[in-house]
mmCIF file of C-alpha atoms in Angstrom:
data_model
loop_
_atom_site.group_PDB
_atom_site.id
_atom_site.type_symbol
_atom_site.label_atom_id
_atom_site.label_comp_id
_atom_site.label_asym_id
_atom_site.label_seq_id
_atom_site.Cartn_x
_atom_site.Cartn_y
_atom_site.Cartn_z
ATOM 1 C CA PHE D 1 -24.346 -59.979 140.679
ATOM 2 C CA ARG D 2 -24.901 -61.235 137.188
ATOM 3 C CA ARG D 3 -27.984 -60.253 135.205
ATOM 4 C CA GLY D 4 -28.788 -63.851 134.297
ATOM 5 C CA ASP D 5 -28.100 -65.326 137.744
ATOM 6 C CA PRO D 6 -30.284 -68.453 137.916
ATOM 7 C CA ILE D 7 -30.546 -68.214 141.723
ATOM 8 C CA TYR D 8 -32.059 -64.724 141.433
ATOM 9 C CA TRP D 9 -34.635 -65.793 138.849
ATOM 10 C CA ALA D 10 -35.485 -68.969 140.793
ATOM 11 C CA CYS D 11 -36.121 -66.809 143.864
ATOM 12 C CA ALA D 12 -38.181 -64.320 141.836
ATOM 13 C CA ASN D 13 -40.365 -67.139 140.524
ATOM 14 C CA TRP D 14 -40.785 -68.574 144.026
ATOM 15 C CA LEU D 15 -41.847 -65.108 145.233
ATOM 16 C CA LYS D 16 -44.458 -64.902 142.465
ATOM 17 C CA ILE D 17 -45.942 -68.147 143.730
ATOM 18 C CA ALA D 18 -45.807 -66.886 147.342
ATOM 19 C CA ILE D 19 -47.628 -63.592 146.700
ATOM 20 C CA TRP D 20 -50.285 -65.232 144.527
ATOM 21 C CA SER D 21 -50.729 -67.925 147.194
ATOM 22 C CA ALA D 22 -51.203 -65.199 149.810
ATOM 23 C CA ARG D 23 -54.002 -63.809 147.696
ATOM 24 C CA TRP D 24 -55.644 -67.175 147.117
ATOM 25 C CA ILE D 25 -55.238 -68.595 150.641
ATOM 26 C CA CYS D 26 -55.411 -65.474 152.836
ATOM 27 C CA GLY D 27 -57.246 -63.014 150.594
ATOM 28 C CA VAL D 28 -54.337 -60.540 150.541
ATOM 29 C CA ARG D 29 -55.005 -57.871 147.937
ATOM 30 C CA TRP D 30 -52.695 -55.145 146.689
ATOM 31 C CA ARG D 31 -52.684 -52.104 144.459
ATOM 32 C CA ILE D 32 -49.560 -50.868 142.729
ATOM 33 C CA GLN D 33 -49.276 -47.282 141.567
ATOM 34 C CA GLY D 34 -46.554 -45.586 139.557
ATOM 35 C CA MET D 35 -45.181 -48.563 137.608
ATOM 36 C CA ASP D 36 -45.543 -46.477 134.451
ATOM 37 C CA ASN D 37 -42.815 -44.176 135.829
ATOM 38 C CA LEU D 38 -40.192 -46.946 135.830
ATOM 39 C CA PRO D 39 -38.142 -47.759 132.736
ATOM 40 C CA THR D 40 -38.924 -51.028 131.001
ATOM 41 C CA ALA D 41 -36.506 -53.934 130.679
ATOM 42 C CA ALA D 42 -36.055 -52.977 127.019
ATOM 43 C CA ASP D 43 -34.567 -49.609 128.071
ATOM 44 C CA ARG D 44 -31.194 -50.914 129.258
ATOM 45 C CA ARG D 45 -29.641 -47.461 129.512
ATOM 46 C CA ALA D 46 -31.757 -46.491 132.493
ATOM 47 C CA GLY D 47 -30.678 -47.392 135.991
ATOM 48 C CA VAL D 48 -33.134 -46.993 138.826
ATOM 49 C CA ILE D 49 -32.787 -46.549 142.551
ATOM 50 C CA LEU D 50 -36.056 -47.738 143.993
ATOM 51 C CA LEU D 51 -36.779 -46.720 147.574
ATOM 52 C CA SER D 52 -39.857 -47.661 149.494
ATOM 53 C CA LYS D 53 -41.254 -46.882 152.887
ATOM 54 C CA HIS D 54 -40.520 -50.224 154.503
ATOM 55 C CA GLN D 55 -43.740 -51.010 156.372
ATOM 56 C CA SER D 56 -43.763 -54.769 155.932
ATOM 57 C CA THR D 57 -42.021 -57.643 154.214
ATOM 58 C CA TRP D 58 -44.497 -57.499 151.349
ATOM 59 C CA GLU D 59 -42.586 -55.022 149.170
ATOM 60 C CA THR D 60 -39.407 -57.041 149.656
ATOM 61 C CA PHE D 61 -41.230 -60.052 148.211
ATOM 62 C CA ALA D 62 -43.163 -58.121 145.574
ATOM 63 C CA TYR D 63 -40.374 -56.198 143.836
ATOM 64 C CA PRO D 64 -38.495 -59.177 142.366
ATOM 65 C CA ALA D 65 -41.787 -60.843 141.444
ATOM 66 C CA LEU D 66 -43.277 -57.802 139.708
ATOM 67 C CA LEU D 67 -40.296 -56.052 138.114
ATOM 68 C CA SER D 68 -38.574 -57.315 135.000
ATOM 69 C CA HIS D 69 -35.124 -55.948 135.961
ATOM 70 C CA PRO D 70 -32.928 -57.884 138.364
ATOM 71 C CA LEU D 71 -32.633 -56.050 141.663
ATOM 72 C CA ALA D 72 -29.820 -55.585 144.145
ATOM 73 C CA TYR D 73 -30.745 -55.021 147.769
ATOM 74 C CA VAL D 74 -28.968 -53.286 150.615
ATOM 75 C CA PHE D 75 -29.972 -55.183 153.744
ATOM 76 C CA LYS D 76 -28.977 -55.761 157.358
ATOM 77 C CA ARG D 77 -26.270 -58.366 157.872
ATOM 78 C CA GLU D 78 -28.377 -60.370 160.349
ATOM 79 C CA LEU D 79 -30.579 -61.561 157.474
ATOM 80 C CA LEU D 80 -27.681 -63.662 156.171
ATOM 81 C CA TYR D 81 -28.293 -66.055 159.074
ATOM 82 C CA VAL D 82 -31.931 -66.777 158.188
ATOM 83 C CA PRO D 83 -32.033 -70.310 156.757
ATOM 84 C CA PHE D 84 -32.596 -70.521 152.999
ATOM 85 C CA PHE D 85 -33.499 -66.816 152.611
ATOM 86 C CA GLY D 86 -30.171 -65.571 153.966
ATOM 87 C CA TRP D 87 -28.236 -68.231 152.135
ATOM 88 C CA ALA D 88 -29.808 -67.141 148.841
ATOM 89 C CA MET D 89 -29.070 -63.472 149.611
ATOM 90 C CA ALA D 90 -25.426 -64.356 150.325
ATOM 91 C CA ARG D 91 -25.199 -66.330 147.073
ATOM 92 C CA MET D 92 -26.426 -63.341 145.050
ATOM 93 C CA ASP D 93 -23.627 -61.131 146.390
ATOM 94 C CA MET D 94 -25.845 -58.230 147.441
ATOM 95 C CA THR D 95 -24.735 -55.487 149.823
ATOM 96 C CA HIS D 96 -25.221 -56.049 153.530
ATOM 97 C CA VAL D 97 -24.729 -53.538 156.341
ATOM 98 C CA ASP D 98 -23.455 -54.466 159.796
ATOM 99 C CA ARG D 99 -25.668 -52.311 161.999
ATOM 100 C CA GLY D 100 -23.760 -53.387 165.122
ATOM 101 C CA ARG D 101 -20.697 -51.398 164.008
ATOM 102 C CA ARG D 102 -21.750 -47.799 164.531
#
């Protein structure tokens, strides 16, 4: 997908609002460690593969909101059928995996 894709940045901004709303409305707090180990947006030569222990949806929402680089996700194909969320993922041309075909 393109670096300046307006759909991606619109989604990232919506996610910023969502995680800050979770803090304000529900009292959700978070602590992020290790951000100093990631290259900055100014260092365009560095690519990063960011893996996380997927324990909740929170990191999926937080990464685009907190990181200055555009991200590309590898996700299960079934998510394409979730209204709005899946449609946006399909529009951004990210990689999906059909887990039914083993």
